[in-house]
Amino acid sequence: MSALGALIRRDIRIAVRVGGGALIGVLFFLTVVVLMPFALGPDLALLARLGPAILWLGALLASLLTLDRLFTADHDDGSLDLILMSRTPLELACAAKALAHWLAAGVPLIVATPVLGLLLNLDGPATLAVALTLLAGTPALTFTGMIGAALAVTLQRGGLLLAVLVLPLSIPVLIFGVAASNAAILEQGALTFSTPFSILCALSLASLVIGPFAAAASLRHGLD
């Protein structure tokens, strides 16, 4: 456990440095949300109706932007080989790296959501509802994206290949995240909100179990 804690702390320190990736994701998220009102025009009702989808799409793209750093830096400096040869199970190491990535890149997006929601004409309860769905759904984006990141580093291909691998896996998270946000904002009832929100939580839990094993299998097969 001490080795996993050290790995998490190391990855967080690297991510928060200049150029580490965490700040890039937040700035990209901010850019997407700021530009959308200019593209959609001065219709405040339209902004409020599309606000949850815009926030979720910005979070998805920002998460995708930083995923290529999950294993690439460790592969380039040889740290990934040491992780493979260590006594710590590779599945736990992958889970620890994904957790560190979510803490450094995903949590800042959630924290920024209530502020950015004001730019989309969302009131306080609406932005908090979107932030709650992001809190439940962004772990799924990270742990499913870890599978694509592992495949990309083993094939030594990034960029477009990572997007092609990860985006199809992220679509269900996007659908149920937006659905839960809209149900909460439109006050359609607790039952209407709980259904997509429960599915969103289930997707995160499933990715938490499947992601580390799939990523570890890909790394073992590709780097052996």
Short mmCIF file of N, CA, C and O in Angstrom, two decimals, residues 79-217:
data_model
loop_
_atom_site.label_atom_id
_atom_site.label_comp_id
_atom_site.label_asym_id
_atom_site.label_seq_id
_atom_site.Cartn_x
_atom_site.Cartn_y
_atom_site.Cartn_z
N SER A 79 10.17 4.28 -16.37
CA SER A 79 9.47 3.99 -15.13
C SER A 79 8.44 2.88 -15.30
O SER A 79 8.18 2.11 -14.38
N LEU A 80 7.87 2.81 -16.50
CA LEU A 80 6.86 1.78 -16.74
C LEU A 80 7.46 0.38 -16.65
O LEU A 80 6.80 -0.55 -16.16
N ASP A 81 8.69 0.21 -17.09
CA ASP A 81 9.35 -1.09 -16.97
C ASP A 81 9.58 -1.46 -15.51
O ASP A 81 9.44 -2.63 -15.12
N LEU A 82 9.93 -0.47 -14.69
CA LEU A 82 10.11 -0.74 -13.26
C LEU A 82 8.79 -1.13 -12.60
O LEU A 82 8.76 -1.99 -11.71
N ILE A 83 7.70 -0.48 -13.02
CA ILE A 83 6.38 -0.83 -12.48
C ILE A 83 6.01 -2.25 -12.86
O ILE A 83 5.47 -3.01 -12.05
N LEU A 84 6.34 -2.64 -14.10
CA LEU A 84 6.04 -4.00 -14.55
C LEU A 84 6.84 -5.04 -13.77
O LEU A 84 6.34 -6.14 -13.50
N MET A 85 8.05 -4.71 -13.40
CA MET A 85 8.93 -5.67 -12.71
C MET A 85 8.79 -5.62 -11.19
O MET A 85 9.39 -6.45 -10.50
N SER A 86 8.03 -4.69 -10.67
CA SER A 86 7.91 -4.57 -9.22
C SER A 86 7.00 -5.66 -8.67
O SER A 86 6.29 -6.35 -9.40
N ARG A 87 7.01 -5.80 -7.35
CA ARG A 87 6.17 -6.80 -6.69
C ARG A 87 4.71 -6.38 -6.61
O ARG A 87 3.85 -7.21 -6.37
N THR A 88 4.46 -5.09 -6.79
CA THR A 88 3.07 -4.60 -6.75
C THR A 88 2.31 -5.13 -7.96
O THR A 88 2.79 -5.03 -9.09
N PRO A 89 1.14 -5.71 -7.77
CA PRO A 89 0.36 -6.18 -8.93
C PRO A 89 0.13 -5.05 -9.92
O PRO A 89 -0.19 -3.92 -9.53
N LEU A 90 0.29 -5.36 -11.19
CA LEU A 90 0.17 -4.34 -12.22
C LEU A 90 -1.24 -3.75 -12.24
O LEU A 90 -1.41 -2.57 -12.55
N GLU A 91 -2.24 -4.58 -11.93
CA GLU A 91 -3.61 -4.07 -11.93
C GLU A 91 -3.79 -2.97 -10.88
O GLU A 91 -4.43 -1.94 -11.15
N LEU A 92 -3.20 -3.16 -9.70
CA LEU A 92 -3.29 -2.15 -8.65
C LEU A 92 -2.51 -0.90 -9.03
O LEU A 92 -2.93 0.23 -8.73
N ALA A 93 -1.36 -1.09 -9.70
CA ALA A 93 -0.58 0.06 -10.14
C ALA A 93 -1.34 0.88 -11.17
O ALA A 93 -1.33 2.11 -11.13
N CYS A 94 -2.02 0.19 -12.10
CA CYS A 94 -2.82 0.89 -13.10
C CYS A 94 -3.98 1.64 -12.43
O CYS A 94 -4.28 2.78 -12.80
N ALA A 95 -4.62 1.01 -11.46
CA ALA A 95 -5.71 1.67 -10.74
C ALA A 95 -5.19 2.90 -9.99
O ALA A 95 -5.87 3.94 -9.95
N ALA A 96 -4.00 2.79 -9.39
CA ALA A 96 -3.44 3.93 -8.67
C ALA A 96 -3.12 5.08 -9.62
O ALA A 96 -3.37 6.26 -9.30
N LYS A 97 -2.58 4.77 -10.79
CA LYS A 97 -2.27 5.81 -11.76
C LYS A 97 -3.56 6.48 -12.27
O LYS A 97 -3.60 7.70 -12.48
N ALA A 98 -4.59 5.67 -12.49
CA ALA A 98 -5.86 6.25 -12.95
C ALA A 98 -6.46 7.13 -11.86
O ALA A 98 -7.02 8.20 -12.15
N LEU A 99 -6.38 6.70 -10.61
CA LEU A 99 -6.90 7.51 -9.51
C LEU A 99 -6.14 8.83 -9.41
O LEU A 99 -6.76 9.90 -9.22
N ALA A 100 -4.83 8.79 -9.54
CA ALA A 100 -4.03 10.02 -9.49
C ALA A 100 -4.40 10.94 -10.65
O ALA A 100 -4.49 12.16 -10.48
N HIS A 101 -4.62 10.36 -11.82
CA HIS A 101 -5.01 11.17 -12.98
C HIS A 101 -6.36 11.83 -12.74
O HIS A 101 -6.57 13.01 -13.08
N TRP A 102 -7.30 11.08 -12.15
CA TRP A 102 -8.63 11.66 -11.89
C TRP A 102 -8.55 12.76 -10.84
O TRP A 102 -9.20 13.80 -10.97
N LEU A 103 -7.74 12.56 -9.80
CA LEU A 103 -7.60 13.58 -8.77
C LEU A 103 -6.97 14.85 -9.32
O LEU A 103 -7.34 15.97 -8.93
N ALA A 104 -6.01 14.69 -10.24
CA ALA A 104 -5.29 15.85 -10.76
C ALA A 104 -6.00 16.52 -11.92
O ALA A 104 -5.92 17.75 -12.08
N ALA A 105 -6.70 15.74 -12.76
CA ALA A 105 -7.31 16.31 -13.96
C ALA A 105 -8.84 16.31 -13.92
O ALA A 105 -9.46 17.18 -14.54
N GLY A 106 -9.45 15.36 -13.22
CA GLY A 106 -10.91 15.29 -13.19
C GLY A 106 -11.54 16.15 -12.11
O GLY A 106 -12.53 16.85 -12.37
N VAL A 107 -10.97 16.14 -10.91
CA VAL A 107 -11.54 16.91 -9.81
C VAL A 107 -11.53 18.42 -10.09
O VAL A 107 -12.51 19.11 -9.79
N PRO A 108 -10.45 18.98 -10.69
CA PRO A 108 -10.52 20.41 -11.03
C PRO A 108 -11.64 20.77 -11.98
O PRO A 108 -12.21 21.87 -11.89
N LEU A 109 -12.00 19.87 -12.87
CA LEU A 109 -13.13 20.13 -13.77
C LEU A 109 -14.43 20.21 -12.99
O LEU A 109 -15.29 21.06 -13.26
N ILE A 110 -14.59 19.31 -12.01
CA ILE A 110 -15.80 19.32 -11.18
C ILE A 110 -15.87 20.60 -10.35
O ILE A 110 -16.93 21.21 -10.20
N VAL A 111 -14.73 21.02 -9.79
CA VAL A 111 -14.70 22.23 -8.97
C VAL A 111 -15.02 23.46 -9.81
O VAL A 111 -15.70 24.40 -9.34
N ALA A 112 -14.57 23.46 -11.07
CA ALA A 112 -14.80 24.62 -11.93
C ALA A 112 -16.21 24.68 -12.49
O ALA A 112 -16.64 25.73 -12.98
N THR A 113 -16.95 23.58 -12.43
CA THR A 113 -18.28 23.53 -13.04
C THR A 113 -19.26 24.55 -12.48
O THR A 113 -19.95 25.22 -13.26
N PRO A 114 -19.40 24.72 -11.16
CA PRO A 114 -20.35 25.73 -10.67
C PRO A 114 -20.07 27.14 -11.16
O PRO A 114 -20.99 27.92 -11.39
N VAL A 115 -18.79 27.48 -11.34
CA VAL A 115 -18.45 28.82 -11.82
C VAL A 115 -18.74 28.94 -13.31
O VAL A 115 -19.34 29.92 -13.77
N LEU A 116 -18.35 27.93 -14.08
CA LEU A 116 -18.56 27.99 -15.52
C LEU A 116 -20.03 27.87 -15.88
O LEU A 116 -20.45 28.33 -16.95
N GLY A 117 -20.82 27.24 -15.01
CA GLY A 117 -22.25 27.15 -15.28
C GLY A 117 -22.92 28.50 -15.35
O GLY A 117 -23.95 28.67 -16.04
N LEU A 118 -22.37 29.50 -14.66
CA LEU A 118 -22.93 30.84 -14.70
C LEU A 118 -22.85 31.43 -16.10
O LEU A 118 -23.69 32.24 -16.49
N LEU A 119 -21.81 31.05 -16.85
CA LEU A 119 -21.67 31.54 -18.22
C LEU A 119 -22.73 30.96 -19.15
O LEU A 119 -22.96 31.50 -20.24
N LEU A 120 -23.37 29.87 -18.74
CA LEU A 120 -24.38 29.20 -19.55
C LEU A 120 -25.79 29.44 -19.00
O LEU A 120 -26.71 28.70 -19.33
N ASN A 121 -25.93 30.46 -18.17
CA ASN A 121 -27.23 30.85 -17.62
C ASN A 121 -27.84 29.74 -16.77
O ASN A 121 -29.07 29.56 -16.75
N LEU A 122 -27.02 29.00 -16.06
CA LEU A 122 -27.50 27.97 -15.14
C LEU A 122 -27.47 28.53 -13.73
O LEU A 122 -26.49 29.15 -13.32
N ASP A 123 -28.54 28.30 -12.99
CA ASP A 123 -28.58 28.79 -11.62
C ASP A 123 -27.78 27.86 -10.70
O ASP A 123 -27.22 26.85 -11.13
N GLY A 124 -27.74 28.21 -9.42
CA GLY A 124 -26.93 27.45 -8.47
C GLY A 124 -27.31 25.99 -8.36
O GLY A 124 -26.45 25.11 -8.49
N PRO A 125 -28.60 25.66 -8.12
CA PRO A 125 -28.97 24.23 -8.05
C PRO A 125 -28.68 23.46 -9.33
O PRO A 125 -28.31 22.29 -9.28
N ALA A 126 -28.82 24.11 -10.49
CA ALA A 126 -28.56 23.42 -11.75
C ALA A 126 -27.08 23.09 -11.91
O ALA A 126 -26.71 21.98 -12.31
N THR A 127 -26.21 24.04 -11.59
CA THR A 127 -24.77 23.78 -11.71
C THR A 127 -24.32 22.73 -10.70
O THR A 127 -23.44 21.92 -10.99
N LEU A 128 -24.91 22.75 -9.51
CA LEU A 128 -24.57 21.72 -8.51
C LEU A 128 -25.03 20.34 -8.98
O LEU A 128 -24.34 19.34 -8.73
N ALA A 129 -26.17 20.28 -9.66
CA ALA A 129 -26.64 19.00 -10.20
C ALA A 129 -25.69 18.48 -11.27
O ALA A 129 -25.36 17.28 -11.30
N VAL A 130 -25.22 19.37 -12.14
CA VAL A 130 -24.26 18.96 -13.16
C VAL A 130 -22.95 18.52 -12.52
O VAL A 130 -22.35 17.52 -12.92
N ALA A 131 -22.50 19.26 -11.49
CA ALA A 131 -21.27 18.88 -10.80
C ALA A 131 -21.40 17.52 -10.14
O ALA A 131 -20.45 16.72 -10.12
N LEU A 132 -22.58 17.23 -9.59
CA LEU A 132 -22.81 15.92 -8.97
C LEU A 132 -22.72 14.79 -10.01
O LEU A 132 -22.12 13.74 -9.73
N THR A 133 -23.32 15.00 -11.18
CA THR A 133 -23.23 13.97 -12.21
C THR A 133 -21.80 13.82 -12.73
O THR A 133 -21.37 12.70 -13.04
N LEU A 134 -21.07 14.92 -12.80
CA LEU A 134 -19.66 14.82 -13.20
C LEU A 134 -18.84 14.07 -12.16
O LEU A 134 -17.94 13.30 -12.50
N LEU A 135 -19.16 14.30 -10.89
CA LEU A 135 -18.46 13.57 -9.82
C LEU A 135 -18.70 12.08 -9.93
O LEU A 135 -17.80 11.27 -9.67
N ALA A 136 -19.91 11.69 -10.33
CA ALA A 136 -20.23 10.27 -10.47
C ALA A 136 -19.72 9.69 -11.78
O ALA A 136 -19.44 8.49 -11.85
N GLY A 137 -19.61 10.50 -12.83
CA GLY A 137 -19.31 9.97 -14.15
C GLY A 137 -17.89 10.12 -14.63
O GLY A 137 -17.43 9.30 -15.43
N THR A 138 -17.16 11.14 -14.16
CA THR A 138 -15.79 11.32 -14.65
C THR A 138 -14.85 10.17 -14.28
O THR A 138 -13.90 9.92 -15.04
N PRO A 139 -15.04 9.45 -13.15
CA PRO A 139 -14.19 8.27 -12.95
C PRO A 139 -14.33 7.24 -14.07
O PRO A 139 -13.35 6.59 -14.44
N ALA A 140 -15.53 7.11 -14.63
CA ALA A 140 -15.72 6.18 -15.74
C ALA A 140 -14.93 6.64 -16.96
O ALA A 140 -14.33 5.82 -17.68
N LEU A 141 -14.88 7.96 -17.21
CA LEU A 141 -14.10 8.47 -18.33
C LEU A 141 -12.62 8.18 -18.14
O LEU A 141 -11.91 7.83 -19.09
N THR A 142 -12.14 8.30 -16.91
CA THR A 142 -10.72 8.07 -16.64
C THR A 142 -10.36 6.59 -16.74
O THR A 142 -9.37 6.22 -17.40
N PHE A 143 -11.15 5.72 -16.12
CA PHE A 143 -10.79 4.31 -16.06
C PHE A 143 -11.02 3.60 -17.39
O PHE A 143 -10.31 2.65 -17.71
N THR A 144 -12.02 4.03 -18.18
CA THR A 144 -12.16 3.47 -19.53
C THR A 144 -11.11 4.06 -20.46
O THR A 144 -10.59 3.36 -21.33
N GLY A 145 -10.80 5.34 -20.26
CA GLY A 145 -9.75 5.95 -21.07
C GLY A 145 -8.39 5.34 -20.81
O GLY A 145 -7.52 5.33 -21.70
N MET A 146 -8.19 4.81 -19.60
CA MET A 146 -6.92 4.15 -19.28
C MET A 146 -6.67 2.95 -20.19
O MET A 146 -5.52 2.65 -20.55
N ILE A 147 -7.73 2.27 -20.59
CA ILE A 147 -7.58 1.13 -21.50
C ILE A 147 -7.02 1.60 -22.83
O ILE A 147 -6.07 1.02 -23.38
N GLY A 148 -7.60 2.68 -23.37
CA GLY A 148 -7.09 3.22 -24.63
C GLY A 148 -5.68 3.75 -24.50
O GLY A 148 -4.87 3.61 -25.42
N ALA A 149 -5.36 4.38 -23.35
CA ALA A 149 -4.01 4.89 -23.15
C ALA A 149 -2.99 3.76 -23.11
O ALA A 149 -1.88 3.89 -23.63
N ALA A 150 -3.36 2.64 -22.48
CA ALA A 150 -2.45 1.49 -22.43
C ALA A 150 -2.23 0.91 -23.81
O ALA A 150 -1.09 0.56 -24.19
N LEU A 151 -3.30 0.79 -24.60
CA LEU A 151 -3.15 0.28 -25.96
C LEU A 151 -2.31 1.23 -26.81
O LEU A 151 -1.49 0.79 -27.63
N ALA A 152 -2.52 2.51 -26.63
CA ALA A 152 -1.79 3.49 -27.44
C ALA A 152 -0.29 3.45 -27.13
O ALA A 152 0.53 3.56 -28.05
N VAL A 153 0.07 3.30 -25.84
CA VAL A 153 1.49 3.30 -25.51
C VAL A 153 2.16 2.00 -25.93
O VAL A 153 3.35 1.99 -26.31
N THR A 154 1.44 0.90 -25.91
CA THR A 154 2.04 -0.36 -26.36
C THR A 154 2.21 -0.39 -27.88
O THR A 154 3.16 -0.99 -28.39
N LEU A 155 1.31 0.24 -28.59
CA LEU A 155 1.42 0.33 -30.05
C LEU A 155 2.27 1.50 -30.50
O LEU A 155 2.50 1.67 -31.70
N GLN A 156 2.70 2.32 -29.52
CA GLN A 156 3.49 3.52 -29.79
C GLN A 156 2.77 4.44 -30.78
O GLN A 156 3.37 4.99 -31.70
N ARG A 157 1.48 4.55 -30.58
CA ARG A 157 0.66 5.46 -31.38
C ARG A 157 -0.24 6.22 -30.41
O ARG A 157 -0.89 5.63 -29.57
N GLY A 158 -0.29 7.50 -30.53
CA GLY A 158 -1.15 8.30 -29.68
C GLY A 158 -2.11 9.12 -30.51
O GLY A 158 -2.42 8.80 -31.66
N GLY A 159 -2.58 10.19 -29.94
CA GLY A 159 -3.40 11.13 -30.68
C GLY A 159 -4.70 10.54 -31.19
O GLY A 159 -5.60 10.21 -30.43
N LEU A 160 -4.77 10.39 -32.50
CA LEU A 160 -6.01 9.95 -33.14
C LEU A 160 -6.40 8.54 -32.71
O LEU A 160 -7.58 8.26 -32.50
N LEU A 161 -5.42 7.64 -32.56
CA LEU A 161 -5.73 6.27 -32.15
C LEU A 161 -6.37 6.26 -30.77
O LEU A 161 -7.35 5.54 -30.53
N LEU A 162 -5.87 7.08 -29.86
CA LEU A 162 -6.45 7.14 -28.52
C LEU A 162 -7.89 7.63 -28.57
O LEU A 162 -8.77 7.09 -27.89
N ALA A 163 -8.13 8.65 -29.39
CA ALA A 163 -9.50 9.17 -29.51
C ALA A 163 -10.44 8.12 -30.10
O ALA A 163 -11.58 7.96 -29.63
N VAL A 164 -9.99 7.40 -31.11
CA VAL A 164 -10.82 6.37 -31.74
C VAL A 164 -11.14 5.25 -30.76
O VAL A 164 -12.25 4.71 -30.76
N LEU A 165 -10.20 4.91 -29.89
CA LEU A 165 -10.42 3.83 -28.93
C LEU A 165 -11.32 4.25 -27.77
O LEU A 165 -12.15 3.47 -27.31
N VAL A 166 -11.16 5.48 -27.31
CA VAL A 166 -11.82 5.91 -26.07
C VAL A 166 -13.21 6.47 -26.32
O VAL A 166 -14.14 6.22 -25.52
N LEU A 167 -13.40 7.22 -27.39
CA LEU A 167 -14.68 7.89 -27.59
C LEU A 167 -15.88 6.94 -27.63
O LEU A 167 -16.91 7.23 -27.00
N PRO A 168 -15.81 5.81 -28.32
CA PRO A 168 -16.98 4.90 -28.29
C PRO A 168 -17.31 4.40 -26.89
O PRO A 168 -18.48 4.22 -26.54
N LEU A 169 -16.29 4.20 -26.05
CA LEU A 169 -16.53 3.74 -24.68
C LEU A 169 -17.09 4.85 -23.80
O LEU A 169 -17.72 4.57 -22.77
N SER A 170 -16.87 6.10 -24.21
CA SER A 170 -17.31 7.23 -23.40
C SER A 170 -18.73 7.69 -23.72
O SER A 170 -19.31 8.46 -22.95
N ILE A 171 -19.27 7.26 -24.86
CA ILE A 171 -20.59 7.72 -25.27
C ILE A 171 -21.68 7.36 -24.26
O ILE A 171 -22.52 8.21 -23.92
N PRO A 172 -21.74 6.13 -23.72
CA PRO A 172 -22.78 5.85 -22.71
C PRO A 172 -22.67 6.74 -21.48
O PRO A 172 -23.70 7.17 -20.92
N VAL A 173 -21.45 7.04 -21.05
CA VAL A 173 -21.27 7.93 -19.90
C VAL A 173 -21.81 9.31 -20.21
O VAL A 173 -22.50 9.94 -19.39
N LEU A 174 -21.53 9.80 -21.42
CA LEU A 174 -22.03 11.10 -21.83
C LEU A 174 -23.56 11.13 -21.88
O LEU A 174 -24.20 12.08 -21.40
N ILE A 175 -24.15 10.09 -22.42
CA ILE A 175 -25.61 10.05 -22.56
C ILE A 175 -26.30 10.08 -21.20
O ILE A 175 -27.19 10.91 -20.95
N PHE A 176 -25.88 9.21 -20.30
CA PHE A 176 -26.56 9.14 -19.01
C PHE A 176 -26.18 10.31 -18.11
O PHE A 176 -26.97 10.72 -17.25
N GLY A 177 -24.99 10.87 -18.28
CA GLY A 177 -24.63 12.05 -17.51
C GLY A 177 -25.49 13.25 -17.87
O GLY A 177 -25.99 13.96 -16.99
N VAL A 178 -25.68 13.48 -19.16
CA VAL A 178 -26.53 14.59 -19.61
C VAL A 178 -27.99 14.33 -19.23
O VAL A 178 -28.72 15.24 -18.81
N ALA A 179 -28.44 13.08 -19.36
CA ALA A 179 -29.82 12.75 -19.01
C ALA A 179 -30.09 12.99 -17.52
O ALA A 179 -31.13 13.55 -17.15
N ALA A 180 -29.16 12.59 -16.67
CA ALA A 180 -29.34 12.83 -15.23
C ALA A 180 -29.32 14.32 -14.91
O ALA A 180 -30.11 14.79 -14.09
N SER A 181 -28.44 15.06 -15.57
CA SER A 181 -28.38 16.51 -15.34
C SER A 181 -29.67 17.18 -15.76
O SER A 181 -30.22 18.02 -15.03
N ASN A 182 -30.18 16.85 -16.92
CA ASN A 182 -31.42 17.45 -17.40
C ASN A 182 -32.60 17.08 -16.50
O ASN A 182 -33.48 17.91 -16.24
N ALA A 183 -32.63 15.84 -16.03
CA ALA A 183 -33.73 15.43 -15.15
C ALA A 183 -33.71 16.21 -13.85
O ALA A 183 -34.77 16.59 -13.31
N ALA A 184 -32.53 16.48 -13.32
CA ALA A 184 -32.43 17.25 -12.08
C ALA A 184 -32.79 18.71 -12.29
O ALA A 184 -33.47 19.32 -11.46
N ILE A 185 -32.36 19.27 -13.42
CA ILE A 185 -32.61 20.68 -13.68
C ILE A 185 -34.08 20.94 -13.98
O ILE A 185 -34.69 21.90 -13.50
N LEU A 186 -34.69 20.05 -14.76
CA LEU A 186 -36.10 20.23 -15.14
C LEU A 186 -37.06 19.79 -14.05
O LEU A 186 -38.28 19.91 -14.22
N GLU A 187 -36.52 19.24 -12.94
CA GLU A 187 -37.33 18.81 -11.80
C GLU A 187 -38.43 17.85 -12.24
O GLU A 187 -39.61 18.04 -11.97
N GLN A 188 -38.00 16.80 -12.92
CA GLN A 188 -38.95 15.80 -13.42
C GLN A 188 -39.28 14.73 -12.39
O GLN A 188 -39.99 13.80 -12.69
N GLY A 189 -38.75 14.87 -11.21
CA GLY A 189 -39.04 13.88 -10.17
C GLY A 189 -37.81 13.08 -9.79
O GLY A 189 -36.89 12.90 -10.59
N ALA A 190 -37.81 12.60 -8.55
CA ALA A 190 -36.66 11.85 -8.06
C ALA A 190 -36.45 10.55 -8.82
O ALA A 190 -35.31 10.13 -9.06
N LEU A 191 -37.54 9.91 -9.23
CA LEU A 191 -37.41 8.64 -9.94
C LEU A 191 -36.77 8.85 -11.31
O LEU A 191 -35.92 8.06 -11.73
N THR A 192 -37.15 9.93 -12.00
CA THR A 192 -36.58 10.20 -13.32
C THR A 192 -35.10 10.50 -13.21
O THR A 192 -34.30 10.12 -14.07
N PHE A 193 -34.68 11.20 -12.14
CA PHE A 193 -33.26 11.50 -11.95
C PHE A 193 -32.49 10.27 -11.51
O PHE A 193 -31.36 10.05 -11.96
N SER A 194 -33.07 9.47 -10.64
CA SER A 194 -32.33 8.35 -10.06
C SER A 194 -31.99 7.28 -11.08
O SER A 194 -30.96 6.60 -10.95
N THR A 195 -32.83 7.13 -12.11
CA THR A 195 -32.56 6.06 -13.09
C THR A 195 -31.27 6.31 -13.88
O THR A 195 -30.36 5.48 -13.85
N PRO A 196 -31.12 7.46 -14.59
CA PRO A 196 -29.85 7.67 -15.29
C PRO A 196 -28.68 7.86 -14.35
O PRO A 196 -27.55 7.48 -14.68
N PHE A 197 -28.92 8.45 -13.17
CA PHE A 197 -27.82 8.65 -12.23
C PHE A 197 -27.32 7.31 -11.69
O PHE A 197 -26.10 7.13 -11.53
N SER A 198 -28.22 6.38 -11.44
CA SER A 198 -27.80 5.05 -10.97
C SER A 198 -27.01 4.32 -12.05
O SER A 198 -26.02 3.65 -11.76
N ILE A 199 -27.46 4.44 -13.30
CA ILE A 199 -26.72 3.83 -14.40
C ILE A 199 -25.34 4.46 -14.53
O ILE A 199 -24.33 3.77 -14.79
N LEU A 200 -25.27 5.78 -14.35
CA LEU A 200 -23.98 6.47 -14.41
C LEU A 200 -23.03 5.96 -13.33
O LEU A 200 -21.84 5.71 -13.60
N CYS A 201 -23.53 5.81 -12.12
CA CYS A 201 -22.71 5.26 -11.05
C CYS A 201 -22.29 3.83 -11.34
O CYS A 201 -21.15 3.44 -11.06
N ALA A 202 -23.20 3.05 -11.94
CA ALA A 202 -22.86 1.67 -12.28
C ALA A 202 -21.77 1.62 -13.35
O ALA A 202 -20.88 0.75 -13.30
N LEU A 203 -21.81 2.53 -14.30
CA LEU A 203 -20.76 2.58 -15.32
C LEU A 203 -19.41 2.90 -14.70
O LEU A 203 -18.38 2.32 -15.08
N SER A 204 -19.39 3.81 -13.74
CA SER A 204 -18.13 4.13 -13.06
C SER A 204 -17.61 2.94 -12.26
O SER A 204 -16.41 2.65 -12.28
N LEU A 205 -18.50 2.24 -11.57
CA LEU A 205 -18.08 1.08 -10.79
C LEU A 205 -17.58 -0.04 -11.70
O LEU A 205 -16.58 -0.71 -11.40
N ALA A 206 -18.26 -0.25 -12.84
CA ALA A 206 -17.83 -1.28 -13.78
C ALA A 206 -16.48 -0.95 -14.38
O ALA A 206 -15.61 -1.82 -14.52
N SER A 207 -16.27 0.32 -14.73
CA SER A 207 -14.98 0.72 -15.28
C SER A 207 -13.88 0.61 -14.24
O SER A 207 -12.72 0.31 -14.57
N LEU A 208 -14.23 0.85 -12.97
CA LEU A 208 -13.25 0.73 -11.89
C LEU A 208 -12.75 -0.71 -11.76
O LEU A 208 -11.58 -0.95 -11.42
N VAL A 209 -13.62 -1.68 -12.06
CA VAL A 209 -13.24 -3.09 -11.98
C VAL A 209 -12.56 -3.55 -13.27
O VAL A 209 -11.50 -4.20 -13.24
N ILE A 210 -13.13 -3.21 -14.42
CA ILE A 210 -12.65 -3.74 -15.70
C ILE A 210 -11.42 -2.99 -16.18
O ILE A 210 -10.47 -3.60 -16.71
N GLY A 211 -11.39 -1.68 -15.99
CA GLY A 211 -10.31 -0.86 -16.54
C GLY A 211 -8.91 -1.29 -16.14
O GLY A 211 -8.04 -1.49 -17.01
N PRO A 212 -8.61 -1.43 -14.83
CA PRO A 212 -7.25 -1.82 -14.45
C PRO A 212 -6.83 -3.18 -15.00
O PRO A 212 -5.67 -3.35 -15.41
N PHE A 213 -7.74 -4.15 -15.04
CA PHE A 213 -7.38 -5.47 -15.57
C PHE A 213 -7.13 -5.42 -17.07
O PHE A 213 -6.18 -6.04 -17.58
N ALA A 214 -7.97 -4.68 -17.80
CA ALA A 214 -7.78 -4.57 -19.24
C ALA A 214 -6.50 -3.81 -19.57
O ALA A 214 -5.75 -4.20 -20.48
N ALA A 215 -6.23 -2.73 -18.85
CA ALA A 215 -5.01 -1.95 -19.10
C ALA A 215 -3.77 -2.77 -18.75
O ALA A 215 -2.77 -2.75 -19.49
N ALA A 216 -3.81 -3.50 -17.63
CA ALA A 216 -2.66 -4.32 -17.24
C ALA A 216 -2.41 -5.42 -18.26
O ALA A 216 -1.25 -5.71 -18.62
N ALA A 217 -3.47 -6.05 -18.77
CA ALA A 217 -3.29 -7.09 -19.78
C ALA A 217 -2.68 -6.51 -21.05
O ALA A 217 -1.81 -7.14 -21.69
#
